[in-house]
């Protein structure tokens, strides 16, 4: 279970994991200059926030991001989600954030990466048009464009939220093809 008292533990864990991977690169024969972060849904949120933080803090460089149907503006997303996806009735529309933190964290890139995407690396954004959060991905693509960040936005017509975890769904292959092309250009 994720509860409000855990924040910002998830963000801190993501940042730590990237630092650990970079620190251990020589031990395992990895190339620390080729780190790519990827995530879907909440994982996309964490990947974007961690990449922005590491760029600001002088952490290990991130080569690219693969972001699938993330929540990039948390406060806006809560207005678009069906109440059944919230964790408990006590949340009163504030999701994972404690009531006393809800307004204070509005605009914090650790919660809403769209508010701090000026330092992101080249970014792939994939989202299905059948997802109630599709607009979040479109808004991030627009914000990256305004910030001059190289990015590719790949809407998948009619695909639902989570389509990259549905290998039996036609949209999975559509996503895989565009990811492969992106990585061929940016991961080498």
mmCIF file with all atom_site columns, C-alpha atoms in Angstrom:
data_model
loop_
_atom_site.group_PDB
_atom_site.id
_atom_site.type_symbol
_atom_site.label_atom_id
_atom_site.label_alt_id
_atom_site.label_comp_id
_atom_site.label_asym_id
_atom_site.label_entity_id
_atom_site.label_seq_id
_atom_site.pdbx_PDB_ins_code
_atom_site.Cartn_x
_atom_site.Cartn_y
_atom_site.Cartn_z
_atom_site.occupancy
_atom_site.B_iso_or_equiv
_atom_site.pdbx_formal_charge
_atom_site.auth_seq_id
_atom_site.auth_comp_id
_atom_site.auth_asym_id
_atom_site.auth_atom_id
_atom_site.pdbx_PDB_model_num
ATOM 1   C CA . UNK A 1 1   ? 0.000   0.000  0.000   1.00 0.00 ? 1   UNK A CA 1
ATOM 2   C CA . UNK A 1 2   ? 1.057   3.515  -0.755  1.00 0.00 ? 2   UNK A CA 1
ATOM 3   C CA . UNK A 1 3   ? 0.008   6.048  1.822   1.00 0.00 ? 3   UNK A CA 1
ATOM 4   C CA . UNK A 1 4   ? 0.585   9.747  2.081   1.00 0.00 ? 4   UNK A CA 1
ATOM 5   C CA . UNK A 1 5   ? 3.225   9.328  4.767   1.00 0.00 ? 5   UNK A CA 1
ATOM 6   C CA . UNK A 1 6   ? 5.361   7.470  2.197   1.00 0.00 ? 6   UNK A CA 1
ATOM 7   C CA . UNK A 1 7   ? 5.847   10.556 0.038   1.00 0.00 ? 7   UNK A CA 1
ATOM 8   C CA . UNK A 1 8   ? 8.403   11.402 -1.227  1.00 0.00 ? 8   UNK A CA 1
ATOM 9   C CA . UNK A 1 9   ? 9.794   7.876  -0.636  1.00 0.00 ? 9   UNK A CA 1
ATOM 10  C CA . UNK A 1 10  ? 8.854   6.647  -4.115  1.00 0.00 ? 10  UNK A CA 1
ATOM 11  C CA . UNK A 1 11  ? 10.626  9.588  -5.728  1.00 0.00 ? 11  UNK A CA 1
ATOM 12  C CA . UNK A 1 12  ? 13.662  9.149  -3.467  1.00 0.00 ? 12  UNK A CA 1
ATOM 13  C CA . UNK A 1 13  ? 13.780  5.427  -4.314  1.00 0.00 ? 13  UNK A CA 1
ATOM 14  C CA . UNK A 1 14  ? 13.764  6.181  -8.045  1.00 0.00 ? 14  UNK A CA 1
ATOM 15  C CA . UNK A 1 15  ? 16.588  8.720  -7.712  1.00 0.00 ? 15  UNK A CA 1
ATOM 16  C CA . UNK A 1 16  ? 18.572  6.311  -5.533  1.00 0.00 ? 16  UNK A CA 1
ATOM 17  C CA . UNK A 1 17  ? 18.128  3.451  -8.029  1.00 0.00 ? 17  UNK A CA 1
ATOM 18  C CA . UNK A 1 18  ? 19.537  5.532  -10.880 1.00 0.00 ? 18  UNK A CA 1
ATOM 19  C CA . UNK A 1 19  ? 22.493  6.605  -8.744  1.00 0.00 ? 19  UNK A CA 1
ATOM 20  C CA . UNK A 1 20  ? 23.133  3.009  -7.730  1.00 0.00 ? 20  UNK A CA 1
ATOM 21  C CA . UNK A 1 21  ? 23.028  1.821  -11.351 1.00 0.00 ? 21  UNK A CA 1
ATOM 22  C CA . UNK A 1 22  ? 25.489  4.528  -12.401 1.00 0.00 ? 22  UNK A CA 1
ATOM 23  C CA . UNK A 1 23  ? 27.789  3.767  -9.458  1.00 0.00 ? 23  UNK A CA 1
ATOM 24  C CA . UNK A 1 24  ? 27.753  0.039  -10.211 1.00 0.00 ? 24  UNK A CA 1
ATOM 25  C CA . UNK A 1 25  ? 28.192  0.385  -13.976 1.00 0.00 ? 25  UNK A CA 1
ATOM 26  C CA . UNK A 1 26  ? 31.867  -0.609 -14.034 1.00 0.00 ? 26  UNK A CA 1
ATOM 27  C CA . UNK A 1 27  ? 31.268  -3.549 -11.692 1.00 0.00 ? 27  UNK A CA 1
ATOM 28  C CA . UNK A 1 28  ? 28.661  -5.044 -14.013 1.00 0.00 ? 28  UNK A CA 1
ATOM 29  C CA . UNK A 1 29  ? 30.104  -3.926 -17.350 1.00 0.00 ? 29  UNK A CA 1
ATOM 30  C CA . UNK A 1 30  ? 27.412  -1.343 -18.007 1.00 0.00 ? 30  UNK A CA 1
ATOM 31  C CA . UNK A 1 31  ? 27.939  1.948  -19.766 1.00 0.00 ? 31  UNK A CA 1
ATOM 32  C CA . UNK A 1 32  ? 26.860  4.627  -17.277 1.00 0.00 ? 32  UNK A CA 1
ATOM 33  C CA . UNK A 1 33  ? 26.519  7.152  -20.109 1.00 0.00 ? 33  UNK A CA 1
ATOM 34  C CA . UNK A 1 34  ? 23.690  5.113  -21.660 1.00 0.00 ? 34  UNK A CA 1
ATOM 35  C CA . UNK A 1 35  ? 21.139  5.075  -18.833 1.00 0.00 ? 35  UNK A CA 1
ATOM 36  C CA . UNK A 1 36  ? 17.570  5.224  -20.105 1.00 0.00 ? 36  UNK A CA 1
ATOM 37  C CA . UNK A 1 37  ? 14.662  5.565  -17.702 1.00 0.00 ? 37  UNK A CA 1
ATOM 38  C CA . UNK A 1 38  ? 11.295  4.106  -18.571 1.00 0.00 ? 38  UNK A CA 1
ATOM 39  C CA . UNK A 1 39  ? 7.958   3.841  -16.845 1.00 0.00 ? 39  UNK A CA 1
ATOM 40  C CA . UNK A 1 40  ? 4.273   3.491  -17.403 1.00 0.00 ? 40  UNK A CA 1
ATOM 41  C CA . UNK A 1 41  ? 1.474   5.177  -15.501 1.00 0.00 ? 41  UNK A CA 1
ATOM 42  C CA . UNK A 1 42  ? 2.849   6.139  -12.068 1.00 0.00 ? 42  UNK A CA 1
ATOM 43  C CA . UNK A 1 43  ? 6.227   4.753  -13.176 1.00 0.00 ? 43  UNK A CA 1
ATOM 44  C CA . UNK A 1 44  ? 6.306   7.320  -15.992 1.00 0.00 ? 44  UNK A CA 1
ATOM 45  C CA . UNK A 1 45  ? 5.685   10.042 -13.432 1.00 0.00 ? 45  UNK A CA 1
ATOM 46  C CA . UNK A 1 46  ? 8.583   8.793  -11.303 1.00 0.00 ? 46  UNK A CA 1
ATOM 47  C CA . UNK A 1 47  ? 10.933  8.384  -14.280 1.00 0.00 ? 47  UNK A CA 1
ATOM 48  C CA . UNK A 1 48  ? 10.292  11.952 -15.477 1.00 0.00 ? 48  UNK A CA 1
ATOM 49  C CA . UNK A 1 49  ? 10.599  13.429 -11.990 1.00 0.00 ? 49  UNK A CA 1
ATOM 50  C CA . UNK A 1 50  ? 13.808  11.498 -11.244 1.00 0.00 ? 50  UNK A CA 1
ATOM 51  C CA . UNK A 1 51  ? 15.379  12.538 -14.559 1.00 0.00 ? 51  UNK A CA 1
ATOM 52  C CA . UNK A 1 52  ? 14.577  16.196 -13.934 1.00 0.00 ? 52  UNK A CA 1
ATOM 53  C CA . UNK A 1 53  ? 15.927  16.027 -10.394 1.00 0.00 ? 53  UNK A CA 1
ATOM 54  C CA . UNK A 1 54  ? 19.147  14.306 -11.446 1.00 0.00 ? 54  UNK A CA 1
ATOM 55  C CA . UNK A 1 55  ? 19.741  16.901 -14.178 1.00 0.00 ? 55  UNK A CA 1
ATOM 56  C CA . UNK A 1 56  ? 19.221  19.742 -11.704 1.00 0.00 ? 56  UNK A CA 1
ATOM 57  C CA . UNK A 1 57  ? 21.383  18.114 -9.020  1.00 0.00 ? 57  UNK A CA 1
ATOM 58  C CA . UNK A 1 58  ? 24.246  17.126 -11.318 1.00 0.00 ? 58  UNK A CA 1
ATOM 59  C CA . UNK A 1 59  ? 23.479  13.446 -10.915 1.00 0.00 ? 59  UNK A CA 1
ATOM 60  C CA . UNK A 1 60  ? 24.183  10.715 -13.422 1.00 0.00 ? 60  UNK A CA 1
ATOM 61  C CA . UNK A 1 61  ? 23.206  11.818 -16.924 1.00 0.00 ? 61  UNK A CA 1
ATOM 62  C CA . UNK A 1 62  ? 20.097  10.222 -18.362 1.00 0.00 ? 62  UNK A CA 1
ATOM 63  C CA . UNK A 1 63  ? 20.372  9.421  -22.081 1.00 0.00 ? 63  UNK A CA 1
ATOM 64  C CA . UNK A 1 64  ? 16.647  9.231  -22.792 1.00 0.00 ? 64  UNK A CA 1
ATOM 65  C CA . UNK A 1 65  ? 13.207  8.728  -21.292 1.00 0.00 ? 65  UNK A CA 1
ATOM 66  C CA . UNK A 1 66  ? 10.457  6.331  -22.322 1.00 0.00 ? 66  UNK A CA 1
ATOM 67  C CA . UNK A 1 67  ? 7.190   7.526  -20.783 1.00 0.00 ? 67  UNK A CA 1
ATOM 68  C CA . UNK A 1 68  ? 3.928   5.689  -21.255 1.00 0.00 ? 68  UNK A CA 1
ATOM 69  C CA . UNK A 1 69  ? 0.572   7.224  -20.295 1.00 0.00 ? 69  UNK A CA 1
ATOM 70  C CA . UNK A 1 70  ? 1.849   8.901  -17.139 1.00 0.00 ? 70  UNK A CA 1
ATOM 71  C CA . UNK A 1 71  ? 0.296   11.305 -14.712 1.00 0.00 ? 71  UNK A CA 1
ATOM 72  C CA . UNK A 1 72  ? 2.295   14.430 -15.419 1.00 0.00 ? 72  UNK A CA 1
ATOM 73  C CA . UNK A 1 73  ? 0.089   16.988 -13.650 1.00 0.00 ? 73  UNK A CA 1
ATOM 74  C CA . UNK A 1 74  ? -1.175  15.240 -10.536 1.00 0.00 ? 74  UNK A CA 1
ATOM 75  C CA . UNK A 1 75  ? -3.711  17.822 -9.450  1.00 0.00 ? 75  UNK A CA 1
ATOM 76  C CA . UNK A 1 76  ? -5.218  18.030 -12.921 1.00 0.00 ? 76  UNK A CA 1
ATOM 77  C CA . UNK A 1 77  ? -5.284  14.241 -13.299 1.00 0.00 ? 77  UNK A CA 1
ATOM 78  C CA . UNK A 1 78  ? -7.340  13.745 -10.155 1.00 0.00 ? 78  UNK A CA 1
ATOM 79  C CA . UNK A 1 79  ? -10.148 15.721 -11.743 1.00 0.00 ? 79  UNK A CA 1
ATOM 80  C CA . UNK A 1 80  ? -10.163 13.281 -14.682 1.00 0.00 ? 80  UNK A CA 1
ATOM 81  C CA . UNK A 1 81  ? -10.020 9.971  -12.834 1.00 0.00 ? 81  UNK A CA 1
ATOM 82  C CA . UNK A 1 82  ? -13.068 7.983  -11.881 1.00 0.00 ? 82  UNK A CA 1
ATOM 83  C CA . UNK A 1 83  ? -13.557 7.997  -8.068  1.00 0.00 ? 83  UNK A CA 1
ATOM 84  C CA . UNK A 1 84  ? -13.153 4.204  -8.012  1.00 0.00 ? 84  UNK A CA 1
ATOM 85  C CA . UNK A 1 85  ? -9.416  4.500  -8.689  1.00 0.00 ? 85  UNK A CA 1
ATOM 86  C CA . UNK A 1 86  ? -8.744  6.498  -5.536  1.00 0.00 ? 86  UNK A CA 1
ATOM 87  C CA . UNK A 1 87  ? -7.369  4.485  -2.672  1.00 0.00 ? 87  UNK A CA 1
ATOM 88  C CA . UNK A 1 88  ? -9.795  5.175  0.143   1.00 0.00 ? 88  UNK A CA 1
ATOM 89  C CA . UNK A 1 89  ? -12.923 7.218  0.769   1.00 0.00 ? 89  UNK A CA 1
ATOM 90  C CA . UNK A 1 90  ? -10.912 9.363  3.190   1.00 0.00 ? 90  UNK A CA 1
ATOM 91  C CA . UNK A 1 91  ? -8.828  10.785 0.374   1.00 0.00 ? 91  UNK A CA 1
ATOM 92  C CA . UNK A 1 92  ? -11.521 13.260 -0.591  1.00 0.00 ? 92  UNK A CA 1
ATOM 93  C CA . UNK A 1 93  ? -10.125 13.629 -4.094  1.00 0.00 ? 93  UNK A CA 1
ATOM 94  C CA . UNK A 1 94  ? -6.534  14.190 -2.975  1.00 0.00 ? 94  UNK A CA 1
ATOM 95  C CA . UNK A 1 95  ? -5.198  10.789 -3.977  1.00 0.00 ? 95  UNK A CA 1
ATOM 96  C CA . UNK A 1 96  ? -1.902  9.862  -2.379  1.00 0.00 ? 96  UNK A CA 1
ATOM 97  C CA . UNK A 1 97  ? -1.225  13.297 -0.923  1.00 0.00 ? 97  UNK A CA 1
ATOM 98  C CA . UNK A 1 98  ? -2.029  14.101 2.655   1.00 0.00 ? 98  UNK A CA 1
ATOM 99  C CA . UNK A 1 99  ? -4.583  16.934 2.984   1.00 0.00 ? 99  UNK A CA 1
ATOM 100 C CA . UNK A 1 100 ? -2.004  19.243 4.569   1.00 0.00 ? 100 UNK A CA 1
ATOM 101 C CA . UNK A 1 101 ? 0.405   18.644 1.644   1.00 0.00 ? 101 UNK A CA 1
ATOM 102 C CA . UNK A 1 102 ? -2.064  18.771 -1.228  1.00 0.00 ? 102 UNK A CA 1
ATOM 103 C CA . UNK A 1 103 ? -1.895  22.491 -2.037  1.00 0.00 ? 103 UNK A CA 1
ATOM 104 C CA . UNK A 1 104 ? 1.737   22.871 -0.966  1.00 0.00 ? 104 UNK A CA 1
ATOM 105 C CA . UNK A 1 105 ? 2.776   20.301 -3.585  1.00 0.00 ? 105 UNK A CA 1
ATOM 106 C CA . UNK A 1 106 ? 0.808   21.864 -6.436  1.00 0.00 ? 106 UNK A CA 1
ATOM 107 C CA . UNK A 1 107 ? 3.420   22.665 -9.059  1.00 0.00 ? 107 UNK A CA 1
ATOM 108 C CA . UNK A 1 108 ? 6.132   20.497 -7.458  1.00 0.00 ? 108 UNK A CA 1
ATOM 109 C CA . UNK A 1 109 ? 7.864   18.567 -10.249 1.00 0.00 ? 109 UNK A CA 1
ATOM 110 C CA . UNK A 1 110 ? 8.330   15.527 -7.984  1.00 0.00 ? 110 UNK A CA 1
ATOM 111 C CA . UNK A 1 111 ? 4.550   15.094 -8.021  1.00 0.00 ? 111 UNK A CA 1
ATOM 112 C CA . UNK A 1 112 ? 3.751   16.790 -11.341 1.00 0.00 ? 112 UNK A CA 1
ATOM 113 C CA . UNK A 1 113 ? 6.723   16.558 -13.726 1.00 0.00 ? 113 UNK A CA 1
ATOM 114 C CA . UNK A 1 114 ? 5.030   18.883 -16.205 1.00 0.00 ? 114 UNK A CA 1
ATOM 115 C CA . UNK A 1 115 ? 5.972   21.725 -13.817 1.00 0.00 ? 115 UNK A CA 1
ATOM 116 C CA . UNK A 1 116 ? 9.680   20.998 -14.104 1.00 0.00 ? 116 UNK A CA 1
ATOM 117 C CA . UNK A 1 117 ? 10.585  19.491 -17.430 1.00 0.00 ? 117 UNK A CA 1
ATOM 118 C CA . UNK A 1 118 ? 13.153  22.027 -18.602 1.00 0.00 ? 118 UNK A CA 1
ATOM 119 C CA . UNK A 1 119 ? 16.132  19.680 -18.140 1.00 0.00 ? 119 UNK A CA 1
ATOM 120 C CA . UNK A 1 120 ? 14.757  16.392 -19.409 1.00 0.00 ? 120 UNK A CA 1
ATOM 121 C CA . UNK A 1 121 ? 16.700  14.380 -21.983 1.00 0.00 ? 121 UNK A CA 1
ATOM 122 C CA . UNK A 1 122 ? 15.247  13.322 -25.320 1.00 0.00 ? 122 UNK A CA 1
ATOM 123 C CA . UNK A 1 123 ? 11.866  11.839 -24.464 1.00 0.00 ? 123 UNK A CA 1
ATOM 124 C CA . UNK A 1 124 ? 9.469   9.321  -25.951 1.00 0.00 ? 124 UNK A CA 1
ATOM 125 C CA . UNK A 1 125 ? 5.840   9.734  -24.861 1.00 0.00 ? 125 UNK A CA 1
ATOM 126 C CA . UNK A 1 126 ? 3.306   7.064  -25.735 1.00 0.00 ? 126 UNK A CA 1
ATOM 127 C CA . UNK A 1 127 ? -0.370  7.216  -24.847 1.00 0.00 ? 127 UNK A CA 1
ATOM 128 C CA . UNK A 1 128 ? -3.619  5.741  -26.046 1.00 0.00 ? 128 UNK A CA 1
ATOM 129 C CA . UNK A 1 129 ? -6.412  8.028  -27.168 1.00 0.00 ? 129 UNK A CA 1
ATOM 130 C CA . UNK A 1 130 ? -8.862  5.730  -25.330 1.00 0.00 ? 130 UNK A CA 1
ATOM 131 C CA . UNK A 1 131 ? -7.206  6.571  -22.005 1.00 0.00 ? 131 UNK A CA 1
ATOM 132 C CA . UNK A 1 132 ? -8.950  9.135  -19.777 1.00 0.00 ? 132 UNK A CA 1
ATOM 133 C CA . UNK A 1 133 ? -5.454  10.479 -19.019 1.00 0.00 ? 133 UNK A CA 1
ATOM 134 C CA . UNK A 1 134 ? -4.450  10.913 -22.669 1.00 0.00 ? 134 UNK A CA 1
ATOM 135 C CA . UNK A 1 135 ? -4.463  14.696 -22.246 1.00 0.00 ? 135 UNK A CA 1
ATOM 136 C CA . UNK A 1 136 ? -1.724  14.421 -19.624 1.00 0.00 ? 136 UNK A CA 1
ATOM 137 C CA . UNK A 1 137 ? 0.674   13.009 -22.225 1.00 0.00 ? 137 UNK A CA 1
ATOM 138 C CA . UNK A 1 138 ? -0.352  15.628 -24.779 1.00 0.00 ? 138 UNK A CA 1
ATOM 139 C CA . UNK A 1 139 ? 0.233   18.386 -22.211 1.00 0.00 ? 139 UNK A CA 1
ATOM 140 C CA . UNK A 1 140 ? 3.694   17.035 -21.387 1.00 0.00 ? 140 UNK A CA 1
ATOM 141 C CA . UNK A 1 141 ? 4.586   16.899 -25.087 1.00 0.00 ? 141 UNK A CA 1
ATOM 142 C CA . UNK A 1 142 ? 3.450   20.513 -25.434 1.00 0.00 ? 142 UNK A CA 1
ATOM 143 C CA . UNK A 1 143 ? 5.490   21.553 -22.369 1.00 0.00 ? 143 UNK A CA 1
ATOM 144 C CA . UNK A 1 144 ? 8.582   19.798 -23.728 1.00 0.00 ? 144 UNK A CA 1
ATOM 145 C CA . UNK A 1 145 ? 8.124   21.628 -27.019 1.00 0.00 ? 145 UNK A CA 1
ATOM 146 C CA . UNK A 1 146 ? 7.912   24.984 -25.242 1.00 0.00 ? 146 UNK A CA 1
ATOM 147 C CA . UNK A 1 147 ? 11.073  24.109 -23.276 1.00 0.00 ? 147 UNK A CA 1
ATOM 148 C CA . UNK A 1 148 ? 12.928  23.145 -26.451 1.00 0.00 ? 148 UNK A CA 1
ATOM 149 C CA . UNK A 1 149 ? 13.355  19.524 -25.331 1.00 0.00 ? 149 UNK A CA 1
ATOM 150 C CA . UNK A 1 150 ? 13.644  17.000 -28.149 1.00 0.00 ? 150 UNK A CA 1
ATOM 151 C CA . UNK A 1 151 ? 10.759  14.575 -27.884 1.00 0.00 ? 151 UNK A CA 1
ATOM 152 C CA . UNK A 1 152 ? 8.458   12.283 -29.794 1.00 0.00 ? 152 UNK A CA 1
ATOM 153 C CA . UNK A 1 153 ? 4.785   11.996 -28.963 1.00 0.00 ? 153 UNK A CA 1
ATOM 154 C CA . UNK A 1 154 ? 3.122   8.810  -30.159 1.00 0.00 ? 154 UNK A CA 1
ATOM 155 C CA . UNK A 1 155 ? -0.655  8.732  -29.705 1.00 0.00 ? 155 UNK A CA 1
ATOM 156 C CA . UNK A 1 156 ? -2.078  5.256  -30.317 1.00 0.00 ? 156 UNK A CA 1
ATOM 157 C CA . UNK A 1 157 ? -5.582  5.580  -31.677 1.00 0.00 ? 157 UNK A CA 1
ATOM 158 C CA . UNK A 1 158 ? -8.150  3.928  -29.403 1.00 0.00 ? 158 UNK A CA 1
ATOM 159 C CA . UNK A 1 159 ? -5.615  2.297  -27.075 1.00 0.00 ? 159 UNK A CA 1
ATOM 160 C CA . UNK A 1 160 ? -6.509  2.060  -23.372 1.00 0.00 ? 160 UNK A CA 1
ATOM 161 C CA . UNK A 1 161 ? -4.443  2.972  -20.336 1.00 0.00 ? 161 UNK A CA 1
ATOM 162 C CA . UNK A 1 162 ? -1.878  0.240  -19.751 1.00 0.00 ? 162 UNK A CA 1
ATOM 163 C CA . UNK A 1 163 ? -1.741  -0.952 -23.366 1.00 0.00 ? 163 UNK A CA 1
ATOM 164 C CA . UNK A 1 164 ? 2.018   -1.589 -23.184 1.00 0.00 ? 164 UNK A CA 1
ATOM 165 C CA . UNK A 1 165 ? 1.298   -4.303 -20.613 1.00 0.00 ? 165 UNK A CA 1
ATOM 166 C CA . UNK A 1 166 ? -1.282  -6.006 -22.823 1.00 0.00 ? 166 UNK A CA 1
ATOM 167 C CA . UNK A 1 167 ? 0.710   -8.091 -25.344 1.00 0.00 ? 167 UNK A CA 1
ATOM 168 C CA . UNK A 1 168 ? -2.522  -9.635 -26.651 1.00 0.00 ? 168 UNK A CA 1
ATOM 169 C CA . UNK A 1 169 ? -3.953  -6.198 -27.532 1.00 0.00 ? 169 UNK A CA 1
ATOM 170 C CA . UNK A 1 170 ? -3.253  -4.803 -31.011 1.00 0.00 ? 170 UNK A CA 1
ATOM 171 C CA . UNK A 1 171 ? -2.003  -1.509 -29.534 1.00 0.00 ? 171 UNK A CA 1
ATOM 172 C CA . UNK A 1 172 ? 0.906   -3.269 -27.808 1.00 0.00 ? 172 UNK A CA 1
ATOM 173 C CA . UNK A 1 173 ? 2.573   -3.991 -31.151 1.00 0.00 ? 173 UNK A CA 1
ATOM 174 C CA . UNK A 1 174 ? 1.943   -0.423 -32.324 1.00 0.00 ? 174 UNK A CA 1
ATOM 175 C CA . UNK A 1 175 ? 3.707   0.841  -29.213 1.00 0.00 ? 175 UNK A CA 1
ATOM 176 C CA . UNK A 1 176 ? 6.576   -1.626 -29.525 1.00 0.00 ? 176 UNK A CA 1
ATOM 177 C CA . UNK A 1 177 ? 7.306   -0.554 -33.099 1.00 0.00 ? 177 UNK A CA 1
ATOM 178 C CA . UNK A 1 178 ? 7.581   3.148  -32.226 1.00 0.00 ? 178 UNK A CA 1
ATOM 179 C CA . UNK A 1 179 ? 9.656   2.423  -29.109 1.00 0.00 ? 179 UNK A CA 1
ATOM 180 C CA . UNK A 1 180 ? 12.040  0.319  -31.167 1.00 0.00 ? 180 UNK A CA 1
ATOM 181 C CA . UNK A 1 181 ? 12.462  3.117  -33.696 1.00 0.00 ? 181 UNK A CA 1
ATOM 182 C CA . UNK A 1 182 ? 13.044  5.673  -30.941 1.00 0.00 ? 182 UNK A CA 1
ATOM 183 C CA . UNK A 1 183 ? 15.670  3.515  -29.242 1.00 0.00 ? 183 UNK A CA 1
ATOM 184 C CA . UNK A 1 184 ? 17.419  2.838  -32.541 1.00 0.00 ? 184 UNK A CA 1
ATOM 185 C CA . UNK A 1 185 ? 17.842  6.614  -32.924 1.00 0.00 ? 185 UNK A CA 1
ATOM 186 C CA . UNK A 1 186 ? 18.657  7.582  -29.352 1.00 0.00 ? 186 UNK A CA 1
ATOM 187 C CA . UNK A 1 187 ? 20.140  4.650  -27.444 1.00 0.00 ? 187 UNK A CA 1
ATOM 188 C CA . UNK A 1 188 ? 23.114  3.878  -29.631 1.00 0.00 ? 188 UNK A CA 1
#
